[in-house]
mmCIF file of C-alpha atoms and ligand atoms in Angstrom:
data_model
loop_
_atom_site.group_PDB
_atom_site.id
_atom_site.type_symbol
_atom_site.label_atom_id
_atom_site.label_comp_id
_atom_site.label_asym_id
_atom_site.label_seq_id
_atom_site.Cartn_x
_atom_site.Cartn_y
_atom_site.Cartn_z
ATOM 1 C CA MET O 75 17.363 -33.757 -33.262
ATOM 2 C CA LEU O 76 17.378 -31.064 -30.537
ATOM 3 C CA ILE O 77 19.553 -27.975 -30.977
ATOM 4 C CA LEU O 78 20.105 -25.288 -28.358
ATOM 5 C CA GLY O 79 20.532 -21.783 -29.813
ATOM 6 C CA ILE O 80 22.326 -19.069 -27.817
ATOM 7 C CA GLU O 81 22.347 -15.393 -28.845
ATOM 8 C CA THR O 82 24.182 -12.673 -26.896
ATOM 9 C CA SER O 83 25.697 -10.493 -29.637
ATOM 10 C CA CYS O 84 24.104 -7.220 -28.512
ATOM 11 C CA ASP O 85 21.523 -6.409 -25.839
ATOM 12 C CA GLU O 86 19.259 -9.456 -25.922
ATOM 13 C CA THR O 87 20.115 -12.523 -23.848
ATOM 14 C CA ALA O 88 18.323 -15.285 -25.726
ATOM 15 C CA VAL O 89 18.219 -19.075 -25.600
ATOM 16 C CA ALA O 90 15.957 -21.409 -27.578
ATOM 17 C CA VAL O 91 15.429 -25.128 -28.010
ATOM 18 C CA LEU O 92 14.670 -26.229 -31.571
ATOM 19 C CA ASP O 93 13.463 -29.643 -32.665
ATOM 20 C CA ASP O 94 14.338 -30.132 -36.340
ATOM 21 C CA ILE O 95 10.966 -31.820 -36.960
ATOM 22 C CA GLN O 96 8.576 -30.141 -34.490
ATOM 23 C CA GLY O 97 10.110 -26.658 -34.728
ATOM 24 C CA ILE O 98 10.590 -24.206 -31.845
ATOM 25 C CA LEU O 99 10.050 -25.846 -28.430
ATOM 26 C CA SER O 100 11.035 -22.743 -26.474
ATOM 27 C CA ASP O 101 12.404 -19.297 -27.248
ATOM 28 C CA ILE O 102 13.296 -17.176 -24.213
ATOM 29 C CA ILE O 103 14.421 -13.594 -24.771
ATOM 30 C CA SER O 104 15.535 -11.220 -22.035
ATOM 31 C CA SER O 105 15.864 -7.667 -23.398
ATOM 32 C CA GLN O 106 18.187 -5.409 -21.439
ATOM 33 C CA LEU O 107 16.275 -2.337 -20.312
ATOM 34 C CA GLU O 108 19.420 -0.968 -18.646
ATOM 35 C CA HIS O 109 20.393 0.928 -21.823
ATOM 36 C CA SER O 110 17.262 3.009 -22.297
ATOM 37 C CA GLN O 111 18.510 5.892 -20.132
ATOM 38 C CA TYR O 112 21.637 6.201 -22.344
ATOM 39 C CA GLY O 113 19.778 6.230 -25.708
ATOM 40 C CA GLY O 114 21.888 3.339 -27.022
ATOM 41 C CA VAL O 115 23.674 0.147 -26.009
ATOM 42 C CA VAL O 116 26.549 0.580 -23.522
ATOM 43 C CA PRO O 117 28.919 -2.368 -24.241
ATOM 44 C CA GLU O 118 30.222 -2.761 -20.664
ATOM 45 C CA ILE O 119 26.698 -2.827 -19.218
ATOM 46 C CA ALA O 120 25.604 -5.257 -21.959
ATOM 47 C CA SER O 121 28.256 -7.874 -21.164
ATOM 48 C CA ARG O 122 27.725 -7.603 -17.385
ATOM 49 C CA THR O 123 23.965 -8.005 -17.831
ATOM 50 C CA HIS O 124 24.435 -11.046 -20.121
ATOM 51 C CA LEU O 125 26.567 -12.606 -17.366
ATOM 52 C CA LYS O 126 23.781 -12.179 -14.818
ATOM 53 C CA THR O 127 21.005 -13.330 -17.137
ATOM 54 C CA ILE O 128 22.387 -16.123 -19.295
ATOM 55 C CA LEU O 129 22.028 -19.042 -16.851
ATOM 56 C CA PRO O 130 18.468 -18.193 -15.725
ATOM 57 C CA VAL O 131 17.484 -17.745 -19.400
ATOM 58 C CA LEU O 132 19.090 -21.106 -20.268
ATOM 59 C CA GLU O 133 17.231 -22.848 -17.431
ATOM 60 C CA LYS O 134 13.957 -21.237 -18.474
ATOM 61 C CA ALA O 135 14.448 -22.304 -22.109
ATOM 62 C CA LEU O 136 15.096 -25.921 -21.092
ATOM 63 C CA SER O 137 12.168 -26.101 -18.678
ATOM 64 C CA ALA O 138 9.749 -24.413 -21.131
ATOM 65 C CA ALA O 139 10.787 -26.969 -23.773
ATOM 66 C CA LYS O 140 10.562 -29.805 -21.189
ATOM 67 C CA VAL O 141 14.019 -30.881 -22.278
ATOM 68 C CA SER O 142 17.017 -31.796 -20.141
ATOM 69 C CA LEU O 143 20.609 -30.961 -21.060
ATOM 70 C CA SER O 144 21.365 -34.630 -21.690
ATOM 71 C CA GLN O 145 18.758 -34.763 -24.494
ATOM 72 C CA LEU O 146 20.459 -32.043 -26.583
ATOM 73 C CA ASP O 147 22.201 -32.998 -29.837
ATOM 74 C CA GLY O 148 24.077 -29.756 -30.491
ATOM 75 C CA ILE O 149 24.804 -26.226 -29.240
ATOM 76 C CA ALA O 150 24.682 -23.322 -31.701
ATOM 77 C CA VAL O 151 25.957 -19.922 -30.620
ATOM 78 C CA THR O 152 26.404 -16.542 -32.304
ATOM 79 C CA CYS O 153 30.143 -15.859 -32.564
ATOM 80 C CA GLY O 154 30.056 -12.594 -34.563
ATOM 81 C CA PRO O 155 29.625 -9.887 -35.609
ATOM 82 C CA GLY O 156 28.620 -8.020 -32.459
ATOM 83 C CA LEU O 157 29.986 -6.630 -29.194
ATOM 84 C CA VAL O 158 33.006 -8.679 -28.190
ATOM 85 C CA GLY O 159 32.277 -8.773 -24.449
ATOM 86 C CA SER O 160 28.660 -9.759 -25.107
ATOM 87 C CA LEU O 161 29.526 -12.449 -27.663
ATOM 88 C CA LEU O 162 32.037 -13.977 -25.242
ATOM 89 C CA VAL O 163 29.367 -14.613 -22.605
ATOM 90 C CA GLY O 164 27.282 -16.761 -24.962
ATOM 91 C CA ILE O 165 30.344 -18.465 -26.414
ATOM 92 C CA SER O 166 31.693 -19.362 -22.956
ATOM 93 C CA VAL O 167 28.410 -20.965 -21.914
ATOM 94 C CA ALA O 168 28.181 -22.812 -25.254
ATOM 95 C CA LYS O 169 31.748 -24.112 -24.917
ATOM 96 C CA ALA O 170 31.139 -25.302 -21.342
ATOM 97 C CA LEU O 171 28.041 -27.227 -22.483
ATOM 98 C CA HIS O 172 29.886 -28.622 -25.522
ATOM 99 C CA PHE O 173 32.743 -29.819 -23.328
ATOM 100 C CA SER O 174 30.662 -31.284 -20.506
ATOM 101 C CA LEU O 175 27.972 -32.900 -22.690
ATOM 102 C CA ALA O 176 30.371 -33.971 -25.482
ATOM 103 C CA ILE O 177 27.986 -32.801 -28.231
ATOM 104 C CA PRO O 178 28.786 -30.644 -31.288
ATOM 105 C CA LEU O 179 29.395 -26.897 -30.957
ATOM 106 C CA ILE O 180 28.449 -24.713 -33.926
ATOM 107 C CA GLY O 181 29.591 -21.078 -34.161
ATOM 108 C CA ILE O 182 27.073 -19.040 -36.176
ATOM 109 C CA HIS O 183 27.266 -15.727 -38.037
ATOM 110 C CA HIS O 184 24.586 -13.384 -36.666
ATOM 111 C CA ILE O 185 23.303 -12.374 -40.116
ATOM 112 C CA GLU O 186 23.081 -15.973 -41.289
ATOM 113 C CA ALA O 187 20.955 -16.591 -38.190
ATOM 114 C CA HIS O 188 18.664 -13.646 -39.028
ATOM 115 C CA ILE O 189 18.152 -15.023 -42.555
ATOM 116 C CA PHE O 190 17.326 -18.453 -41.120
ATOM 117 C CA ALA O 191 14.578 -16.808 -39.024
ATOM 118 C CA ALA O 192 12.623 -16.302 -42.262
ATOM 119 C CA ILE O 193 13.130 -19.980 -43.163
ATOM 120 C CA LEU O 194 11.993 -21.154 -39.697
ATOM 121 C CA GLU O 195 8.399 -20.131 -40.308
ATOM 122 C CA ASN O 196 8.364 -20.477 -44.096
ATOM 123 C CA PRO O 197 9.697 -23.960 -44.866
ATOM 124 C CA GLU O 198 8.761 -23.415 -48.513
ATOM 125 C CA LEU O 199 11.325 -20.596 -48.756
ATOM 126 C CA SER O 200 14.302 -21.992 -50.635
ATOM 127 C CA PRO O 201 17.021 -20.379 -52.770
ATOM 128 C CA PRO O 202 17.465 -18.632 -55.043
ATOM 129 C CA PHE O 203 16.134 -15.564 -53.246
ATOM 130 C CA VAL O 204 17.137 -12.058 -52.203
ATOM 131 C CA ALA O 205 17.365 -11.277 -48.475
ATOM 132 C CA LEU O 206 16.822 -7.777 -47.131
ATOM 133 C CA VAL O 207 18.746 -7.660 -43.853
ATOM 134 C CA VAL O 208 17.726 -4.656 -41.758
ATOM 135 C CA SER O 209 18.859 -4.531 -38.154
ATOM 136 C CA GLY O 210 20.442 -2.143 -35.685
ATOM 137 C CA GLY O 211 23.905 -2.908 -37.064
ATOM 138 C CA HIS O 212 23.280 -3.924 -40.684
ATOM 139 C CA THR O 213 21.415 -2.849 -43.779
ATOM 140 C CA GLN O 214 22.194 -5.143 -46.676
ATOM 141 C CA LEU O 215 20.723 -6.772 -49.728
ATOM 142 C CA ILE O 216 22.086 -10.289 -50.098
ATOM 143 C CA PHE O 217 21.538 -12.809 -52.885
ATOM 144 C CA LEU O 218 21.380 -16.494 -51.924
ATOM 145 C CA PRO O 219 21.911 -18.733 -54.959
ATOM 146 C CA ALA O 220 21.886 -21.688 -52.520
ATOM 147 C CA PHE O 221 21.540 -22.225 -48.769
ATOM 148 C CA GLY O 222 24.638 -20.941 -46.995
ATOM 149 C CA VAL O 223 25.998 -19.048 -50.030
ATOM 150 C CA TYR O 224 25.883 -15.276 -49.714
ATOM 151 C CA GLU O 225 26.509 -12.696 -52.430
ATOM 152 C CA ILE O 226 26.330 -9.221 -50.954
ATOM 153 C CA LEU O 227 24.638 -6.923 -53.465
ATOM 154 C CA GLY O 228 24.956 -3.746 -51.413
ATOM 155 C CA SER O 229 25.196 -2.373 -47.886
ATOM 156 C CA THR O 230 24.679 0.911 -46.114
ATOM 157 C CA ARG O 231 27.413 3.503 -46.524
ATOM 158 C CA ASP O 232 26.792 4.954 -43.081
ATOM 159 C CA ASP O 233 24.057 4.249 -40.523
ATOM 160 C CA ALA O 234 22.050 1.037 -40.482
ATOM 161 C CA ALA O 235 18.267 1.397 -40.855
ATOM 162 C CA GLY O 236 17.635 0.411 -37.221
ATOM 163 C CA GLU O 237 20.308 2.838 -36.069
ATOM 164 C CA ALA O 238 18.495 5.640 -37.929
ATOM 165 C CA PHE O 239 15.208 4.729 -36.177
ATOM 166 C CA ASP O 240 17.034 4.703 -32.828
ATOM 167 C CA LYS O 241 18.802 8.042 -33.446
ATOM 168 C CA VAL O 242 15.658 9.819 -34.635
ATOM 169 C CA ALA O 243 13.726 8.467 -31.638
ATOM 170 C CA ALA O 244 16.468 9.755 -29.320
ATOM 171 C CA LEU O 245 16.337 13.167 -31.042
ATOM 172 C CA LEU O 246 12.574 13.304 -30.511
ATOM 173 C CA GLY O 247 13.024 12.248 -26.868
ATOM 174 C CA LEU O 248 11.052 9.037 -27.359
ATOM 175 C CA GLY O 249 13.325 6.469 -25.700
ATOM 176 C CA TYR O 250 15.233 3.341 -26.734
ATOM 177 C CA PRO O 251 15.020 1.157 -28.786
ATOM 178 C CA GLY O 252 13.475 3.679 -31.116
ATOM 179 C CA GLY O 253 12.206 1.408 -33.893
ATOM 180 C CA PRO O 254 9.141 -0.021 -32.162
ATOM 181 C CA ILE O 255 8.322 3.358 -30.544
ATOM 182 C CA ILE O 256 8.447 5.235 -33.881
ATOM 183 C CA ASN O 257 6.471 2.422 -35.520
ATOM 184 C CA ARG O 258 3.664 2.754 -32.930
ATOM 185 C CA LEU O 259 3.646 6.552 -32.981
ATOM 186 C CA ALA O 260 3.638 6.658 -36.797
ATOM 187 C CA GLU O 261 0.366 4.713 -36.894
ATOM 188 C CA LYS O 262 -1.362 7.903 -35.702
ATOM 189 C CA GLY O 263 0.665 10.237 -37.926
ATOM 190 C CA ASP O 264 0.531 11.610 -41.466
ATOM 191 C CA PRO O 265 3.381 10.184 -43.592
ATOM 192 C CA GLU O 266 2.994 13.109 -45.993
ATOM 193 C CA PHE O 267 3.372 15.796 -43.332
ATOM 194 C CA MET O 268 7.017 16.322 -44.411
ATOM 195 C CA LYS O 269 8.711 15.016 -47.535
ATOM 196 C CA PHE O 270 12.031 13.868 -46.080
ATOM 197 C CA PRO O 271 14.752 12.960 -48.624
ATOM 198 C CA ARG O 272 15.166 9.447 -50.026
ATOM 199 C CA ALA O 273 18.901 8.805 -50.323
ATOM 200 C CA SER O 274 20.084 8.459 -53.894
ATOM 201 C CA VAL O 275 23.138 6.230 -53.686
ATOM 202 C CA LYS O 276 24.085 3.814 -56.399
ATOM 203 C CA ASP O 277 22.701 0.336 -57.111
ATOM 204 C CA PHE O 278 21.904 -1.600 -53.959
ATOM 205 C CA GLU O 279 23.695 0.632 -51.479
ATOM 206 C CA PHE O 280 21.866 2.597 -48.798
ATOM 207 C CA SER O 281 22.539 5.764 -46.846
ATOM 208 C CA TYR O 282 20.688 7.019 -43.798
ATOM 209 C CA SER O 283 22.822 9.959 -42.672
ATOM 210 C CA GLY O 284 21.081 12.451 -45.009
ATOM 211 C CA LEU O 285 17.628 11.458 -43.796
ATOM 212 C CA LYS O 286 18.750 11.661 -40.177
ATOM 213 C CA THR O 287 20.261 15.138 -40.742
ATOM 214 C CA ALA O 288 17.064 16.291 -42.485
ATOM 215 C CA VAL O 289 15.026 15.297 -39.417
ATOM 216 C CA VAL O 290 17.575 16.957 -37.094
ATOM 217 C CA ASN O 291 17.415 20.169 -39.143
ATOM 218 C CA TYR O 292 13.628 20.156 -39.252
ATOM 219 C CA VAL O 293 13.406 19.739 -35.473
ATOM 220 C CA LYS O 294 16.077 22.401 -34.800
ATOM 221 C CA ASN O 295 14.459 24.945 -37.096
ATOM 222 C CA SER O 296 10.882 24.462 -35.926
ATOM 223 C CA PRO O 297 9.245 25.961 -32.825
ATOM 224 C CA ALA O 298 9.239 23.415 -29.964
ATOM 225 C CA ASP O 299 5.441 23.439 -29.620
ATOM 226 C CA ILE O 300 5.000 22.604 -33.339
ATOM 227 C CA VAL O 301 7.414 19.677 -32.969
ATOM 228 C CA ARG O 302 5.577 18.497 -29.863
ATOM 229 C CA ARG O 303 2.195 18.734 -31.558
ATOM 230 C CA HIS O 304 3.368 16.923 -34.687
ATOM 231 C CA LEU O 305 5.512 14.182 -33.140
ATOM 232 C CA SER O 306 3.460 11.406 -34.732
ATOM 233 C CA ASP O 307 3.500 13.182 -38.125
ATOM 234 C CA ILE O 308 7.298 13.584 -37.975
ATOM 235 C CA ALA O 309 7.672 9.922 -36.978
ATOM 236 C CA ALA O 310 5.392 8.803 -39.821
ATOM 237 C CA SER O 311 7.191 11.016 -42.378
ATOM 238 C CA PHE O 312 10.605 9.748 -41.275
ATOM 239 C CA GLN O 313 9.424 6.131 -41.297
ATOM 240 C CA GLU O 314 7.943 6.523 -44.792
ATOM 241 C CA ALA O 315 11.262 7.822 -46.175
ATOM 242 C CA ALA O 316 13.268 5.124 -44.372
ATOM 243 C CA VAL O 317 11.032 2.305 -45.577
ATOM 244 C CA ASP O 318 10.467 3.574 -49.126
ATOM 245 C CA VAL O 319 14.106 3.046 -50.216
ATOM 246 C CA LEU O 320 14.261 -0.389 -48.581
ATOM 247 C CA VAL O 321 11.187 -1.494 -50.506
ATOM 248 C CA GLU O 322 12.266 -0.032 -53.863
ATOM 249 C CA LYS O 323 15.783 -1.458 -53.727
ATOM 250 C CA SER O 324 14.631 -4.901 -52.560
ATOM 251 C CA ILE O 325 12.315 -5.193 -55.561
ATOM 252 C CA GLN O 326 15.026 -3.894 -57.912
ATOM 253 C CA ALA O 327 17.444 -6.486 -56.482
ATOM 254 C CA ALA O 328 14.956 -9.314 -57.042
ATOM 255 C CA LYS O 329 14.476 -8.161 -60.639
ATOM 256 C CA HIS O 330 18.242 -7.813 -61.142
ATOM 257 C CA LYS O 331 18.797 -11.389 -59.965
ATOM 258 C CA ASP O 332 15.684 -12.587 -61.771
ATOM 259 C CA VAL O 333 14.187 -14.181 -58.668
ATOM 260 C CA GLU O 334 10.595 -14.162 -57.435
ATOM 261 C CA LYS O 335 11.282 -14.320 -53.711
ATOM 262 C CA ILE O 336 12.416 -11.784 -51.120
ATOM 263 C CA ALA O 337 13.098 -12.724 -47.499
ATOM 264 C CA VAL O 338 13.170 -10.042 -44.819
ATOM 265 C CA ALA O 339 15.453 -10.412 -41.786
ATOM 266 C CA GLY O 340 16.480 -8.350 -38.764
ATOM 267 C CA GLY O 341 14.799 -6.108 -36.211
ATOM 268 C CA VAL O 342 13.506 -3.468 -38.661
ATOM 269 C CA GLY O 343 11.736 -6.352 -40.421
ATOM 270 C CA ALA O 344 9.222 -6.117 -37.563
ATOM 271 C CA ASN O 345 8.182 -2.674 -38.859
ATOM 272 C CA SER O 346 4.539 -2.830 -39.885
ATOM 273 C CA ARG O 347 4.840 -0.143 -42.571
ATOM 274 C CA LEU O 348 7.816 -1.945 -44.171
ATOM 275 C CA ARG O 349 5.910 -5.238 -44.112
ATOM 276 C CA ASN O 350 2.766 -3.773 -45.687
ATOM 277 C CA LEU O 351 4.450 -1.600 -48.306
ATOM 278 C CA LEU O 352 6.876 -4.320 -49.428
ATOM 279 C CA LYS O 353 4.106 -6.892 -49.706
ATOM 280 C CA GLU O 354 1.969 -4.463 -51.720
ATOM 281 C CA ARG O 355 4.669 -3.317 -54.158
ATOM 282 C CA ALA O 356 6.239 -6.774 -54.486
ATOM 283 C CA ALA O 357 2.853 -8.282 -55.410
ATOM 284 C CA LYS O 358 2.595 -5.758 -58.259
ATOM 285 C CA ALA O 359 6.057 -6.875 -59.444
ATOM 286 C CA GLY O 360 5.116 -10.578 -59.209
ATOM 287 C CA VAL O 361 7.460 -11.167 -56.260
ATOM 288 C CA SER O 362 6.552 -13.049 -53.035
ATOM 289 C CA VAL O 363 7.809 -11.769 -49.690
ATOM 290 C CA PHE O 364 8.653 -13.977 -46.707
ATOM 291 C CA TYR O 365 8.825 -12.543 -43.192
ATOM 292 C CA PRO O 366 9.596 -14.025 -39.831
ATOM 293 C CA SER O 367 6.879 -13.147 -37.299
ATOM 294 C CA PRO O 368 7.863 -9.869 -35.557
ATOM 295 C CA VAL O 369 9.252 -11.612 -32.438
ATOM 296 C CA LEU O 370 11.642 -13.611 -34.637
ATOM 297 C CA CYS O 371 12.784 -10.496 -36.547
ATOM 298 C CA THR O 372 14.640 -9.108 -33.526
ATOM 299 C CA ASP O 373 17.463 -11.063 -31.883
ATOM 300 C CA ASN O 374 16.481 -14.521 -30.629
ATOM 301 C CA GLY O 375 17.953 -17.957 -29.999
ATOM 302 C CA ALA O 376 15.633 -19.892 -32.349
ATOM 303 C CA MET O 377 17.188 -18.392 -35.475
ATOM 304 C CA VAL O 378 20.671 -19.327 -34.196
ATOM 305 C CA ALA O 379 19.521 -22.897 -33.545
ATOM 306 C CA LYS O 380 17.992 -23.121 -37.047
ATOM 307 C CA ALA O 381 21.223 -21.911 -38.695
ATOM 308 C CA GLY O 382 23.096 -24.337 -36.398
ATOM 309 C CA ALA O 383 20.967 -27.274 -37.570
ATOM 310 C CA PHE O 384 21.826 -26.314 -41.159
ATOM 311 C CA ARG O 385 25.590 -26.077 -40.514
ATOM 312 C CA LEU O 386 25.499 -29.314 -38.526
ATOM 313 C CA SER O 387 23.799 -31.076 -41.458
ATOM 314 C CA LEU O 388 26.847 -30.088 -43.542
ATOM 315 C CA GLY O 389 29.170 -31.437 -40.834
ATOM 316 C CA GLN O 390 30.469 -27.931 -40.122
ATOM 317 C CA THR O 391 31.200 -27.675 -36.412
ATOM 318 C CA SER O 392 33.518 -25.602 -34.209
ATOM 319 C CA GLY O 393 36.115 -26.556 -31.607
ATOM 320 C CA LEU O 394 37.055 -25.207 -28.201
ATOM 321 C CA ASP O 395 39.140 -22.586 -30.016
ATOM 322 C CA LEU O 396 35.900 -20.867 -31.160
ATOM 323 C CA ASN O 397 36.347 -17.165 -30.469
ATOM 324 C CA ALA O 398 34.246 -14.009 -30.696
ATOM 325 C CA ASN O 399 34.787 -12.174 -33.963
ATOM 326 C CA PRO O 400 33.255 -8.675 -33.679
ATOM 327 C CA ARG O 401 33.779 -8.001 -37.399
ATOM 328 C CA MET O 402 33.081 -11.481 -38.747
ATOM 329 C CA LYS O 403 32.460 -11.638 -42.516
ATOM 330 C CA LEU O 404 29.459 -13.531 -43.872
HETATM 331 O O1 KG4 Q 97 18.097 -7.480 -35.275
HETATM 332 P P1 KG4 Q 97 18.089 -6.658 -34.048
HETATM 333 O O2 KG4 Q 97 17.260 -7.133 -32.878
HETATM 334 O O3 KG4 Q 97 19.522 -6.437 -33.481
HETATM 335 C C1 KG4 Q 97 20.644 -6.239 -34.293
HETATM 336 O O4 KG4 Q 97 21.171 -7.258 -34.806
HETATM 337 O O5 KG4 Q 97 20.979 -5.061 -34.477
HETATM 338 O O6 KG4 Q 97 17.613 -5.197 -34.490
HETATM 339 C C2 KG4 Q 97 17.442 -4.170 -33.581
HETATM 340 C C3 KG4 Q 97 16.991 -2.925 -34.331
HETATM 341 C C4 KG4 Q 97 16.919 -1.694 -33.436
HETATM 342 O O7 KG4 Q 97 17.583 -0.649 -34.096
HETATM 343 C C5 KG4 Q 97 15.422 -1.442 -33.322
HETATM 344 O O8 KG4 Q 97 15.092 -0.079 -33.150
HETATM 345 C C6 KG4 Q 97 14.922 -1.961 -34.659
HETATM 346 O O9 KG4 Q 97 15.683 -3.120 -34.890
HETATM 347 N N1 KG4 Q 97 13.493 -2.308 -34.625
HETATM 348 C C7 KG4 Q 97 12.557 -1.694 -35.370
HETATM 349 C C8 KG4 Q 97 11.297 -2.252 -35.015
HETATM 350 N N2 KG4 Q 97 11.533 -3.215 -34.064
HETATM 351 C C9 KG4 Q 97 12.883 -3.233 -33.844
HETATM 352 N N3 KG4 Q 97 12.666 -0.722 -36.284
HETATM 353 C C10 KG4 Q 97 11.544 -0.288 -36.879
HETATM 354 N N4 KG4 Q 97 10.309 -0.755 -36.580
HETATM 355 C C11 KG4 Q 97 10.142 -1.742 -35.664
HETATM 356 N N5 KG4 Q 97 8.922 -2.191 -35.383
HETATM 357 ZN ZN1 ZN Q 98 20.386 -8.957 -34.859
#
C-alpha cells in the first residue's frame, strides 16, 4: 500500500511517499528560509511560500520514489494544529488529489504524526509508552495505553521548548531557527558556566518563561564583550537547563505510568544533548528510549503518511469537508 503524506502546518513544505511494507520511498522537505530575517515564522509569508513550493515538492517526492499518482492508495495530510493559511495549502492539494484519483483522504493531527515518526524507525515500539513531544509549538508528556489513544499528562504553561531555543537564539543574535544553532554552539561551550533556573512547576507540566527571562537578564546585565566571548558557554548553560527538566519529567512520567518505554517526538527531539542525557538517565532507571532520526524529528511528510496508514487501517478517513483546524485537539 502506498500512502502520500503532506505536511504544511508551519514553515516546512514536505511531501513523502510511504510503502507500508518497504518503508519510506521518498521524503522531500523544503524549509522556508524567508523567515530568518524576522527571527520567527511570519504566517502570511509561510502560506504564500507553501503555495509556490507545494507542487514542485510533490513532483520531486513522486519522482524520487519512482511512483506515479495513479499508484497511490491514500493521501494523508496534516489538518491541525498549525497556521491556518499554511494548513489550507496542504489540505487543498490533498483534496484535489483525493477527488481526481478517487482514493481515500486522511486528515491527520500534527502531534499524532510526530509520535508516529518514532514508530516509523522503531517498529518494535508499541504501547503502552510515554511520548515526550517537544516542538516549536508544543511541549507535552503524553501516555499511550494503545495506538491512537492519547492521555495528556502535562503540557507547558507558557513557551514551548523549541520556542525557548528560538527566542534565546534571537536574543543572542544567532539567527532562526535557533534550536539547531544553539545545539551546535553548545558543543563548544561549558554547560556549567551559568546555573540557569530549572522551572519548578507541578507534576508533568513545564514552564520556559523563567529560564528565558534568566537568560535575558544575564545578557542585559553583563558587559557586551563578556557575552560575545562566552556565547557558546551561555548557549550550553541554557541548553542544559532546558533539557534537564525534559529528561527528569519524562522518566518520572514513565515511572508514574509504570512503563519501560519513552518515545521522543518533535523538532527539539533532534537535540543531541537531550538525546544523550535522556538515554543515559533512562538506562539507569531501566527505561528504553526510542527516537526518530534527527531529520524525522522536525516536520516531514513521512510521519504524516505513517499516521495516515494507521488511521486508514482503522477505516477512519475524511471527506471533502475536511478543514484546517488551527487549535485541533489530540
Ligand atoms: O517539530 P518542528 O519541526 O515544528 C513544530 O511542529 O513546531 O519543531 C521545530 C522546533 C524549532 O523551535 C527548532 O528550533 C527546534 O524544533 N529544533 C531544535 C533542534 N532542531 C530543531 N531544538 C533544539 N535542538 C535542535 N537540534
Ligand atoms: Zn511539528
